[in-house]
Coordinates of C-alpha atoms in Angstrom, one line a residue:
Chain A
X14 CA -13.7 -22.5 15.3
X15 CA -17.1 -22.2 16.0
X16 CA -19.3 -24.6 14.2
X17 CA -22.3 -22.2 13.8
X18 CA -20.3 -19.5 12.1
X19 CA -19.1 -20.4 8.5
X20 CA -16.3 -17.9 8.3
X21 CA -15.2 -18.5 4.8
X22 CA -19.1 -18.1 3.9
X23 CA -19.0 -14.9 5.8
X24 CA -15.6 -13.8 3.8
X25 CA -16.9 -13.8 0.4
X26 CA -19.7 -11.9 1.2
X27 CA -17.4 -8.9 1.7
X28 CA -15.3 -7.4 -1.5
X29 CA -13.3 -5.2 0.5
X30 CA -11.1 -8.7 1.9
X31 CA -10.6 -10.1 -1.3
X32 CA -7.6 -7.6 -2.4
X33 CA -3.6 -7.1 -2.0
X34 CA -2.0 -4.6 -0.9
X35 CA 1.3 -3.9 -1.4
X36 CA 1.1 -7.3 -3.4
X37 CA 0.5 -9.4 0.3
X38 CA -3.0 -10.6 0.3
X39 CA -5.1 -7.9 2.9
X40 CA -5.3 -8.7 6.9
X41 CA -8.1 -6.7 7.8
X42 CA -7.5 -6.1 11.4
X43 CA -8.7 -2.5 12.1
X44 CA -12.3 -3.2 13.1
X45 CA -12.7 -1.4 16.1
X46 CA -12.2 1.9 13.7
X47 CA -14.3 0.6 11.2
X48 CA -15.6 -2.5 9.8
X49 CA -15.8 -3.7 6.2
X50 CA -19.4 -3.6 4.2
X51 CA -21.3 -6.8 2.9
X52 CA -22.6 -7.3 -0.7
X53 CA -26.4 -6.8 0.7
X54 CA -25.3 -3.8 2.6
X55 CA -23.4 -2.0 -0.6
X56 CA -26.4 -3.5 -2.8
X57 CA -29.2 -2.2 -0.5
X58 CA -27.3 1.5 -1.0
X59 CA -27.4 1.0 -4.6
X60 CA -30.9 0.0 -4.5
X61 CA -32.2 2.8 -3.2
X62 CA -30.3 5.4 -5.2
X63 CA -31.2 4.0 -8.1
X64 CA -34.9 3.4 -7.7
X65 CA -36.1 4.7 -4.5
X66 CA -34.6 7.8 -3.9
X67 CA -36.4 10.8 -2.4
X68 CA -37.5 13.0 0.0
X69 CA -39.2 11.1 3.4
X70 CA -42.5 12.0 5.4
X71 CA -43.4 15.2 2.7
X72 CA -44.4 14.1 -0.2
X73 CA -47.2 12.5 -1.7
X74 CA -45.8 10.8 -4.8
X75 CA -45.4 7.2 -4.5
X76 CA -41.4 7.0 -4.8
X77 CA -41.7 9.1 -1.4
X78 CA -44.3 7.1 0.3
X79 CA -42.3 3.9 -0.6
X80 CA -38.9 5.4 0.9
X81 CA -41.0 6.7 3.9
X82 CA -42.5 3.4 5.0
X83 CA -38.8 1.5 4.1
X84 CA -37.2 4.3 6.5
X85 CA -39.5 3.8 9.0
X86 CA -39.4 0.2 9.0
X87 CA -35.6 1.0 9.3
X88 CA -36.4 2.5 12.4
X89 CA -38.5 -0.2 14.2
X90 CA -35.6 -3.0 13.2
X91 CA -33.5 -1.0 15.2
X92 CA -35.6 -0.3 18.2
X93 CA -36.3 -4.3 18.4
X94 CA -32.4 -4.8 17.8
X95 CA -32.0 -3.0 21.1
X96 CA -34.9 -3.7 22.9
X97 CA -36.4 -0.3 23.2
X98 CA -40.0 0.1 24.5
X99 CA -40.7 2.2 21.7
X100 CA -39.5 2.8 18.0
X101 CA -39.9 6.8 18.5
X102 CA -37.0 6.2 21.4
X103 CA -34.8 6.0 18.5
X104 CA -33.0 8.8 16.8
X105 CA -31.1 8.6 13.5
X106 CA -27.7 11.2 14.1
X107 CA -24.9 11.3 11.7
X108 CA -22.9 8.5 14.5
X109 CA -22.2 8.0 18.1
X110 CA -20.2 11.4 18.0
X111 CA -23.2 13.3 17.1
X112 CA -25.3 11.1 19.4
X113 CA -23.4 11.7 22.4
X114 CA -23.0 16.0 20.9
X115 CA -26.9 16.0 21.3
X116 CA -27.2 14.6 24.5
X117 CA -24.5 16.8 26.1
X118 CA -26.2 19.5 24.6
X119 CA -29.8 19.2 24.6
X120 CA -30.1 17.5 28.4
X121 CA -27.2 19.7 29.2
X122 CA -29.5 22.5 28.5
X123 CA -32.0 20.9 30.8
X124 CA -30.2 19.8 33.6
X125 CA -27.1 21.9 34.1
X126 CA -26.8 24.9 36.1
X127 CA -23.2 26.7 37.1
X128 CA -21.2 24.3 39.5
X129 CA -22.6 21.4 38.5
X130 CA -20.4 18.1 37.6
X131 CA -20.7 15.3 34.8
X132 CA -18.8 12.2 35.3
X133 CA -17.0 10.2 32.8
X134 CA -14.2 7.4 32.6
X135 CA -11.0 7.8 32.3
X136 CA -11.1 4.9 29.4
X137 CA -13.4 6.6 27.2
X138 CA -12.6 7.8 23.7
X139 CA -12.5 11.2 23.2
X140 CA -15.8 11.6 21.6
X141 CA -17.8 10.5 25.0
X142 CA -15.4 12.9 26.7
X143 CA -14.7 16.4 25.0
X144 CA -18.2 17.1 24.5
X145 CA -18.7 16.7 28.2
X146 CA -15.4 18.4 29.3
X147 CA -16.4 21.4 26.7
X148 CA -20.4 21.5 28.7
X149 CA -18.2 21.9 31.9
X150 CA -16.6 24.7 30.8
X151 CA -19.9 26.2 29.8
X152 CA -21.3 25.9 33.0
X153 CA -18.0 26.6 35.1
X154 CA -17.8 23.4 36.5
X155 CA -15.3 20.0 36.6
X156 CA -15.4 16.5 34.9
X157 CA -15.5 14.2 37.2
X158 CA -12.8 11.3 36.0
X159 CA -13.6 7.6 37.6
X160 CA -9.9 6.3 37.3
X161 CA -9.1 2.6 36.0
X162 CA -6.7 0.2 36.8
X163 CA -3.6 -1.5 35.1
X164 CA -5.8 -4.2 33.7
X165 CA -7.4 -1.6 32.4
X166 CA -10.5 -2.0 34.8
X167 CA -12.6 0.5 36.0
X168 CA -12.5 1.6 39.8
X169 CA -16.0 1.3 40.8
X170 CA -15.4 2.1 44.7
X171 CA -13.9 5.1 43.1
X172 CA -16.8 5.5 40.3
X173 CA -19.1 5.6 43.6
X174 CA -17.2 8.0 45.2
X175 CA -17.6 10.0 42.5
X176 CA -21.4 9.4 42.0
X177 CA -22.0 10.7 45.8
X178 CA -20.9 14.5 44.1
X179 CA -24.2 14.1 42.2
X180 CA -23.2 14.7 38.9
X181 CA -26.1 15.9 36.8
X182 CA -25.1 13.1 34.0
X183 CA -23.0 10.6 33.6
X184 CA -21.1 9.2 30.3
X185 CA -19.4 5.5 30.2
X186 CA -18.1 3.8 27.3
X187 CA -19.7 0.0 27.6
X188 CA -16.4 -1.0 25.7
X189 CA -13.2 0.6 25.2
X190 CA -11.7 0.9 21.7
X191 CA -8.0 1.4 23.3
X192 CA -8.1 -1.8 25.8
X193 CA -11.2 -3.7 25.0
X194 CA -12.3 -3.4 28.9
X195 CA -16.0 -4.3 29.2
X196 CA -17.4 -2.1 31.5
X197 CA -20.2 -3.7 33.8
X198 CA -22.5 -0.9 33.0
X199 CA -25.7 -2.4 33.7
X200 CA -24.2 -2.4 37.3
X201 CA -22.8 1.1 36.9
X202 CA -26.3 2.2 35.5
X203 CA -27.7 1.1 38.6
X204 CA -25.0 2.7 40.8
X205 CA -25.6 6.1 39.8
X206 CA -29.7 5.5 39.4
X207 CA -30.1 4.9 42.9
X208 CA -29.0 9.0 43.2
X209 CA -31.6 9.6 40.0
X210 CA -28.3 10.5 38.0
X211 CA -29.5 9.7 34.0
X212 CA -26.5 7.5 32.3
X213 CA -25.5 7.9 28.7
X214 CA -23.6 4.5 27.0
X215 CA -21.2 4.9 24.2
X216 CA -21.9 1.9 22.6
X217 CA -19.9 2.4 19.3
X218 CA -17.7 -0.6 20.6
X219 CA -20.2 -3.1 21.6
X220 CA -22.7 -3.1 18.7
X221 CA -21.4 -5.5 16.1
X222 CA -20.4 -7.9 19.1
X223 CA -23.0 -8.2 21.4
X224 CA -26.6 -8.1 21.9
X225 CA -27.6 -4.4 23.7
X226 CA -31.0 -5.0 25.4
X227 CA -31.1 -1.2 26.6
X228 CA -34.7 -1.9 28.5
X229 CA -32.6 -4.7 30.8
X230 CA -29.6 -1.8 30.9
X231 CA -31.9 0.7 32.2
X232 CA -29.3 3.3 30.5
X233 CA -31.0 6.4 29.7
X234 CA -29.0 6.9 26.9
X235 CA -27.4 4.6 24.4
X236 CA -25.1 5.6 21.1
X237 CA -23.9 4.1 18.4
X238 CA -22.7 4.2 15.1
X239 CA -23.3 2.0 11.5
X240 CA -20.2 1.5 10.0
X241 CA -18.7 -0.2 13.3
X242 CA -21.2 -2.6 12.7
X243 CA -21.2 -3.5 8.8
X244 CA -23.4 -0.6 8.0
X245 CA -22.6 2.7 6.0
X246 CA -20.6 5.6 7.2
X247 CA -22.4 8.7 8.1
X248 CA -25.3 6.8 10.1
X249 CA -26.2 6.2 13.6
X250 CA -28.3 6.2 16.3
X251 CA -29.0 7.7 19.6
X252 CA -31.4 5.9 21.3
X253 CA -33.1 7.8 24.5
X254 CA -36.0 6.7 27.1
X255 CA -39.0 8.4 26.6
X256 CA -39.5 10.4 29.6
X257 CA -36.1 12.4 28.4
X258 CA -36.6 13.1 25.0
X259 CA -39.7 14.9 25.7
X260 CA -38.7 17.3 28.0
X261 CA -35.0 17.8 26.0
X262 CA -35.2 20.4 24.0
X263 CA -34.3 20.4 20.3
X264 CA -30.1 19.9 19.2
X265 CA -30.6 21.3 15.7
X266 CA -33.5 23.6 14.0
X267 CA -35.2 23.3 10.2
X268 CA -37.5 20.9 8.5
X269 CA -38.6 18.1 9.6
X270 CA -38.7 19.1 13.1
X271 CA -41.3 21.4 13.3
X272 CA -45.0 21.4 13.9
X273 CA -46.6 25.1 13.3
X274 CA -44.4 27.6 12.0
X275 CA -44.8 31.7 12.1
X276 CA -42.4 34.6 12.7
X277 CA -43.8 34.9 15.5
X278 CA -43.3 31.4 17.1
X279 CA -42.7 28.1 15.9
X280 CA -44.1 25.0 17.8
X281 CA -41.3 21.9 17.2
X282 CA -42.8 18.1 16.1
X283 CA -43.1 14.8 18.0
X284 CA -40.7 12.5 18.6
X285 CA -38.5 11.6 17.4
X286 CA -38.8 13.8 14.1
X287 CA -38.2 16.9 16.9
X288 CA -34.5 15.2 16.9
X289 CA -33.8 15.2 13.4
X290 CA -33.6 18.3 11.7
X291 CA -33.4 17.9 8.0
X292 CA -33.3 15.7 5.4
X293 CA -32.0 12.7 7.2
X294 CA -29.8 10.0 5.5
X295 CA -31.8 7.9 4.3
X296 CA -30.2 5.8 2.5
X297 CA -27.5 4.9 5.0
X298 CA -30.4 4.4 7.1
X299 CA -31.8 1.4 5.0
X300 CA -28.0 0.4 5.1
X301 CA -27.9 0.6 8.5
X302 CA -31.3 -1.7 8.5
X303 CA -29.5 -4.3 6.4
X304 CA -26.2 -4.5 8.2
X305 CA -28.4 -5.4 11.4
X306 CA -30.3 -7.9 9.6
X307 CA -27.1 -9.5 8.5
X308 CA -25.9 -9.5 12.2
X309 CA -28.4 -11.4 13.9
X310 CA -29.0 -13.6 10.7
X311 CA -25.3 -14.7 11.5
X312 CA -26.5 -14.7 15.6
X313 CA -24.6 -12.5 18.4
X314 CA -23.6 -16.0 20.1
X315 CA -22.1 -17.3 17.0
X316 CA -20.3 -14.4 16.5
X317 CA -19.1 -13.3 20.1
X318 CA -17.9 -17.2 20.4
X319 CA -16.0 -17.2 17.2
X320 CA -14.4 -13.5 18.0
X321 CA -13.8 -14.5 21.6
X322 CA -11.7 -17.5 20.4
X323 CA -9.7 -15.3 18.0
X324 CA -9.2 -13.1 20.9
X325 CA -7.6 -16.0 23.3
X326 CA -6.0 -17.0 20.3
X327 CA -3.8 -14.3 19.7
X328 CA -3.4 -12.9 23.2
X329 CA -1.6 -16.3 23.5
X330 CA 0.3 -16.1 20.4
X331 CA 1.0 -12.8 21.0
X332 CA 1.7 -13.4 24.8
X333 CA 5.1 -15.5 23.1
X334 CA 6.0 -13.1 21.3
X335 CA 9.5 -11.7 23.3
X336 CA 9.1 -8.3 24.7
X337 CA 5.7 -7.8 23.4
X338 CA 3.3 -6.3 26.3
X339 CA -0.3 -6.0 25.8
X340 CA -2.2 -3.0 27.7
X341 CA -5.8 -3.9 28.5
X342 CA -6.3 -7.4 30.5
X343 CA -9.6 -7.0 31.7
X344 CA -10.9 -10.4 32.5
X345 CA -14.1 -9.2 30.9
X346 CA -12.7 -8.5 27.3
X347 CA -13.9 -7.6 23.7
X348 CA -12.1 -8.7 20.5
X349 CA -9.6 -5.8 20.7
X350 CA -5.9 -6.1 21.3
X351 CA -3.2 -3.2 22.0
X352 CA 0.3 -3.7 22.1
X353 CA 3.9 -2.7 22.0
X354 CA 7.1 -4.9 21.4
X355 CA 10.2 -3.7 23.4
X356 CA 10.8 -0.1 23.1
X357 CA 9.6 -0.3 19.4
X358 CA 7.5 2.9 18.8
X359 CA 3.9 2.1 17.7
X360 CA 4.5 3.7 13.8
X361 CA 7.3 1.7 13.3
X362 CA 5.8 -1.2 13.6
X363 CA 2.5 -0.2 11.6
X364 CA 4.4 0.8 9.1
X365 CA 5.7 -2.5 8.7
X366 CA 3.2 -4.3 9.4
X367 CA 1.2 -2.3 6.6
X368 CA 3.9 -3.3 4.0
X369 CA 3.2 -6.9 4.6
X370 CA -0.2 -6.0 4.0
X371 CA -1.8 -5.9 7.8
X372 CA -4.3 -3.3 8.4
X373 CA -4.5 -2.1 11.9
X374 CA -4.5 0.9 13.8
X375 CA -1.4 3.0 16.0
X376 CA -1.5 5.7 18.2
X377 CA -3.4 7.0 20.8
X378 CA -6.6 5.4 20.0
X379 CA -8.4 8.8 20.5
X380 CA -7.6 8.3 24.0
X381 CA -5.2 10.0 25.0
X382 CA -5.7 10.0 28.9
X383 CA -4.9 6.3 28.3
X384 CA -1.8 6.4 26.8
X385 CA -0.4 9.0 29.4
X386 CA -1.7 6.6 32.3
X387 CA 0.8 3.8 30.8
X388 CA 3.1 6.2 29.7
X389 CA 3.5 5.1 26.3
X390 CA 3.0 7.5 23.2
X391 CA 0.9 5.0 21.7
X392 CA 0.0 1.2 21.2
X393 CA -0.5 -1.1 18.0
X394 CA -4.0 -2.2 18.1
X395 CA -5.3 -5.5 16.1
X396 CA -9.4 -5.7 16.4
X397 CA -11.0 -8.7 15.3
X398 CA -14.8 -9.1 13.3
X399 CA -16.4 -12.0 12.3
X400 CA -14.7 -12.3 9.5
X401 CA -11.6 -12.5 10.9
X402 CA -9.2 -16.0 11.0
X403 CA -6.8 -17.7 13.1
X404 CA -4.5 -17.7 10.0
X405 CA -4.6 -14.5 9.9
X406 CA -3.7 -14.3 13.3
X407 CA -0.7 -16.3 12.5
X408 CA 0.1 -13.8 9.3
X409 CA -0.2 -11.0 11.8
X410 CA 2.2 -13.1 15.0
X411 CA 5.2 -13.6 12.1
X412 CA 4.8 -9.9 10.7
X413 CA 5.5 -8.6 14.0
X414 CA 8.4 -10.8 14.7
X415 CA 9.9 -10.5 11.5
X416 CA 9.5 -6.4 12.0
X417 CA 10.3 -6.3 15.2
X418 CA 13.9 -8.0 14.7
X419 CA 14.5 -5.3 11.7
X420 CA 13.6 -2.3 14.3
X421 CA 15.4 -3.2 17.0
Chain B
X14 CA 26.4 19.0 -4.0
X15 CA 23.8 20.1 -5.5
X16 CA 20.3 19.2 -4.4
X17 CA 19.2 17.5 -7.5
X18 CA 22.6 15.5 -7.4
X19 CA 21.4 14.4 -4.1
X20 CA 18.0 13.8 -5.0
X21 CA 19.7 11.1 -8.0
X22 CA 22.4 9.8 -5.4
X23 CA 19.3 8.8 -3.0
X24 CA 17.1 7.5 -6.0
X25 CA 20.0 6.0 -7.0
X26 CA 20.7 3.9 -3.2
X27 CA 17.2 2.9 -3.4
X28 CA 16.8 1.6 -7.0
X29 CA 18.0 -1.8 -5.9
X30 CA 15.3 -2.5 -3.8
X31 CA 12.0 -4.2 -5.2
X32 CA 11.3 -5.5 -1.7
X33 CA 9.4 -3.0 0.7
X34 CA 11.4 -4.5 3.8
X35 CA 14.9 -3.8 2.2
X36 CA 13.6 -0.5 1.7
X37 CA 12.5 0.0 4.6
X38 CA 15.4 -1.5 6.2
X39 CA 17.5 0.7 4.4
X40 CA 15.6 3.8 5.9
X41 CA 15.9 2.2 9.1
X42 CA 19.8 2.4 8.7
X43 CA 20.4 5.5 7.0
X44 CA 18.0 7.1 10.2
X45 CA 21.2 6.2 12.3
X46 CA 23.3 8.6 10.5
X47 CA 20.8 11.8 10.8
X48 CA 22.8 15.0 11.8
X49 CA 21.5 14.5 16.3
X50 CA 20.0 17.4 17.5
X51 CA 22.1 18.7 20.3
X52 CA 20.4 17.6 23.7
X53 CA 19.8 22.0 24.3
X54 CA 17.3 22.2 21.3
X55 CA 15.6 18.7 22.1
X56 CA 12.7 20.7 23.4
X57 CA 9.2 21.6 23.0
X58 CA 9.9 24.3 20.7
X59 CA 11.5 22.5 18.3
X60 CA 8.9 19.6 18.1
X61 CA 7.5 19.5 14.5
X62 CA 3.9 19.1 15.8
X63 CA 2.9 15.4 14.4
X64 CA 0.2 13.3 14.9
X65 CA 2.1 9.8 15.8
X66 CA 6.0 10.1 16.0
X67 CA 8.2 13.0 17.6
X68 CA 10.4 14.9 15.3
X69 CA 13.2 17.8 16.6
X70 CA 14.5 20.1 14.6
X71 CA 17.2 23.0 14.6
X72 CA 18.5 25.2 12.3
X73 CA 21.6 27.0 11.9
X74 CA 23.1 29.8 9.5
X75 CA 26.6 29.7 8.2
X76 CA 28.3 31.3 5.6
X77 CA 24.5 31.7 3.3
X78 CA 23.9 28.1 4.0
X79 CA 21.3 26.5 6.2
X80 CA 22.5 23.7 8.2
X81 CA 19.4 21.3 10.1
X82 CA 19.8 18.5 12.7
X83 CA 17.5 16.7 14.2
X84 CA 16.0 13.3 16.0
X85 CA 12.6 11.0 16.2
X86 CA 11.9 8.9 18.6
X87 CA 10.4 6.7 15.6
X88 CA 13.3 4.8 13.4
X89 CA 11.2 5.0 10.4
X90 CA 10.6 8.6 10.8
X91 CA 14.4 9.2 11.4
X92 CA 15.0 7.4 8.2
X93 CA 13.0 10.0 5.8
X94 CA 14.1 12.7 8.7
X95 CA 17.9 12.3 7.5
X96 CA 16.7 11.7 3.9
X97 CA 15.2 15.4 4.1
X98 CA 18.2 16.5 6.1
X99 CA 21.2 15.4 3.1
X100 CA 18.8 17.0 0.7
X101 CA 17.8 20.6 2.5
X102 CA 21.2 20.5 5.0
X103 CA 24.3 22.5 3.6
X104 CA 21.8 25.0 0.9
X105 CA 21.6 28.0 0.4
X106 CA 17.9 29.3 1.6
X107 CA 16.9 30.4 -2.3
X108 CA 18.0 26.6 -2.8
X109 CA 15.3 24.9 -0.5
X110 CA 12.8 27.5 -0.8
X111 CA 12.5 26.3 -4.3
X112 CA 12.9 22.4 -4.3
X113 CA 11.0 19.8 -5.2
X114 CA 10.2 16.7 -3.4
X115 CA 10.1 14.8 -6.6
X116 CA 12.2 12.2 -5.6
X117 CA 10.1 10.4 -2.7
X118 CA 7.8 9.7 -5.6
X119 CA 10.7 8.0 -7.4
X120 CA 11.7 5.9 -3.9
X121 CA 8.0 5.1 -3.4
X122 CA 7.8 6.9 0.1
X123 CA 5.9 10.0 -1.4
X124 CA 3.2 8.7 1.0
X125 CA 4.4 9.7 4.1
X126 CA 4.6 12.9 2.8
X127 CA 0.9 13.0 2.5
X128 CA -1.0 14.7 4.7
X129 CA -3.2 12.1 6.0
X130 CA -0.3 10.4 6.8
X131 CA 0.2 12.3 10.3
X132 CA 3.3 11.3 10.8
X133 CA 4.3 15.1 11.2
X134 CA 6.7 15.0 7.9
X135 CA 4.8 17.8 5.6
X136 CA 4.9 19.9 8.5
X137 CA 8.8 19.0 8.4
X138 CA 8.8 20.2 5.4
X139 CA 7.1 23.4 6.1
X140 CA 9.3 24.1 8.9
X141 CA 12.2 23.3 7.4
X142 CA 11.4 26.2 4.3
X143 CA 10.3 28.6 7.3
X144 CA 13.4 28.6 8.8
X145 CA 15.3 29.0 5.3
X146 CA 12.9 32.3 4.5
X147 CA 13.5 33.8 7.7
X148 CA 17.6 33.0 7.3
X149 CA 17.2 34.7 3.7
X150 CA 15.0 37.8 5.3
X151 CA 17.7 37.8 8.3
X152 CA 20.7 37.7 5.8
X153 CA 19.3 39.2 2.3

């Protein structure tokens, strides 16, 4: 265990992992789909609905001035959690979906003409690949697909080959959610700016694990979402470099995002209100502001040592288990672990694992490409968060054998 | 039999389990007596679309009853597959067009009946009634 990270501290400041289920006490282990919420984070969305609520940057009453500077504040905590030269660079969206939505949109609009290419992974989760296979179609053009390998490692002589097409953009998961592969983007960033090709980062893994400095990245681009990370649902950010948002043009129209309007012609606002159309959440922004806090109050080392130790932990436990085969063993790794026992299908052995009270995740893992590389139909994934224990790793290693003896 | 004798037969089985693993591993074992699916109609078009686990079924006509067989490829899933399949198998279609589902409330496995659930058993269901209105539109 880690001696700077007081996991039992940690656990009671989250409600959510005090409860049974099915009258078993609850193993959280489905964090790479979403993470449970701390006491400050619910608190700080009370807070504000109860005594600051209103609408941002219009009005002049003082309730709105107070939640305008708070939301604004919200904003330049996260542009100093990433590093970004400037807190205008980042752009509140609904979550990494719509984040990555805008960008394939909006710079699509820019930079895409018939023929041309955009090239993704073939580990990435649906949501940093649709929305660029769909901006193909529109511009009658292919996806680009650099293929990985066993481990579940990206091919970068093949991601170079693929670079040399000059696709107009390119879209890379820095972890992914099925296999937990690291991807060395900063070097991959650098690949495809030497042939001035902008790179957007799905980041929706990598947020409530490690520190993103997206100035020492160099990525164009970088998305993310709240509740991954301790925050609310329904919040996110995009964050983009400068030069690019200003010459993007707008992803959704209304308030908020406009300068002069006539019926004639409207002129749209300054970043990075020209982004965000609407009344924006914010709440959930706020949220968002106090999950961060709580993050680096409880230090990225700290809690990348402690979730790297559960990691070898149970990949060794696991690794006993007979006829259990993990898919993902990137030597560079995040705290997520898919898995299959035998010929046991994947919703069997959730649905077990459920009744004994273990939360995880089956399926496809909104990747399907994956699955159909291995050939499986699925995989049973356990993600770890701070929070997480070895005991509970040790609940989860005698639920499996204990289910898989009654499927087999 | 008729379907609410069934229905009370299965609630019945079922009633002297408190323990969701002897449930469970009685669904496991009743899955290994589901009506198979004859290897001819284990195809794409008779894959109940489903978000998880595979589910095949067929339906035949036979003197005004409907007759279903099926498989999974999930052991769970072929447990509440053949639960479905004693209760809607061997009916006439005015018979399932009508029934009610009551009883996986009373077993406790009404949740895999919810839609959320995406295991591809509502849509079962569905299909399963489908082919008894088009048998009784056939046949009426």
């Amino acid at each position: 265990m880690n001696p700077n990270l007081d996991v039992s501290a940690i656990r009671a400041d989250f409600p959510a992992l005090h409860q049974q289920v099915f009258k078993k006490p609850l193993v959280y282990l489905d964090n790479a789909a979403t993470t449970q919420k701390p006491k400050v984070v619910i608190e700080r969305l009370q807070h504000y609905y109860e005594l600051e609520n209103s609408n941002i940057h219009r009005g002049v009453h003082h309730l709105s001035q107070q939640a305008t500077v708070a939301f604004e504040q919200a904003r330049k905590t996260i542009a100093e959690l990433v590093h970004a030269a400037n807190s205008y660079e980042i752009i509140f969206t609904r979550g990494t979906t719509e984040s990555v939505n805008l960008v394939a949109s909006s710079l699509g609009r820019l930079l895409m003409k018939k023929g041309d290419h955009v090239l993704v992974t073939a580990i990435e989760h649906h949501s940093n690949m649709v929305p660029w296979q769909q901006l193909c179609e529109q511009y009658d053009s292919n996806l680009l697909v650099a293929r990985f390998d066993q481990q579940g490692v990206i091919d970068l002589e093949h991601y170079q080959q693929l670079l040399e097409k000059r696709p107009k953009i390119v879209a890379i998961a820095h972890i992914s959610n099925a296999l937990g592969t690291i991807n060395p983007v900063k070097e991959m960033i650098s690949m495809a700016h030497k042939l001035d090709i902008p790179v957007l980062v799905d980041g929706a893994q990598s947020i409530a694990h490690c520190p993103i400095d997206v100035q020492d990245l160099d990525c164009d681009f970088y998305a993310f979402s709240a509740h991954k990370a301790y925050g609310p649902m329904g919040i996110g950010v995009l964050y983009g470099k400068e030069k690019w948002l200003e010459k993007m043009p707008p992803y959704q129209f209304g308030g908020e995002m406009v300068d002069q309007v006539s019926f004639e012609k409207t002129s749209f606002n300054c970043l990075p209100f020209k982004f965000e159309a609407g009344t924006p959440n914010v709440g959930g922004v706020l949220g968002m502001e106090t999950a961060m806090n709580y993050i680096l109050e409880k230090g990225y080392d700290a809690i990348a040592a402690h979730e790297n130790a559960l990691l070898a932990y149970a990949t060794q436990q696991l690794k006993n288990i007979e006829g259990l085969r993990i898919f993902g063993e990137s030597p560079n790794k995040a705290s997520v672990i898919s898995f299959l026992v035998h010929e046991i299908h994947p919703f069997d052995l959730g649905t077990l694992l459920d009744k004994m009270g273990i939360a995880l995740r089956t399926g496809h893992h909104c990747a399907q490409p994956i699955m159909d590389f291995y050939n499986i139909p699925g995989t049973v994934r356990a993600s770890f968060a701070m929070y997480n224990t070895f005991e509970e790793v040790d609940v989860l290693i005698q639920a499996i054998k204990k289910a898989s003896a009654m499927l087999r | 039999m008729s379907i609410e004798s069934i229905q009370q037969t299965i609630i019945d089985e079922f009633s002297s389990f408190d323990d969701w693993m002897d449930k469970y591993n009685l669904l496991i074992e009743m899955g290994k007596d589901t009506p198979m699916i004859e290897a001819q109609y284990k195809t794409n078009n008779h894959l109940i679309s489903g978000c998880q686990s595979r589910v095949w079924l067929h339906a035949s006509y036979r003197d005004g009853k409907v007759y279903f067989t099926a498989d999974s490829d999930a052991v769970i899933t072929k447990g509440i597959v053949n639960l479905l399949i004693r209760v809607f198998s061997e009916q006439t279609p005015d018979a399932i067009l009508n029934v009610d589902l009551g009883f996986l409330d009373k077993i406790g496995l009404k949740e895999h009946l919810s839609p959320t659930r995406s295991n591809g058993l509502l849509s079962m269901v569905k299909q399963m009634k489908m082919y008894a209105q088009v048998f009784k539109l056939k046949n009426g």
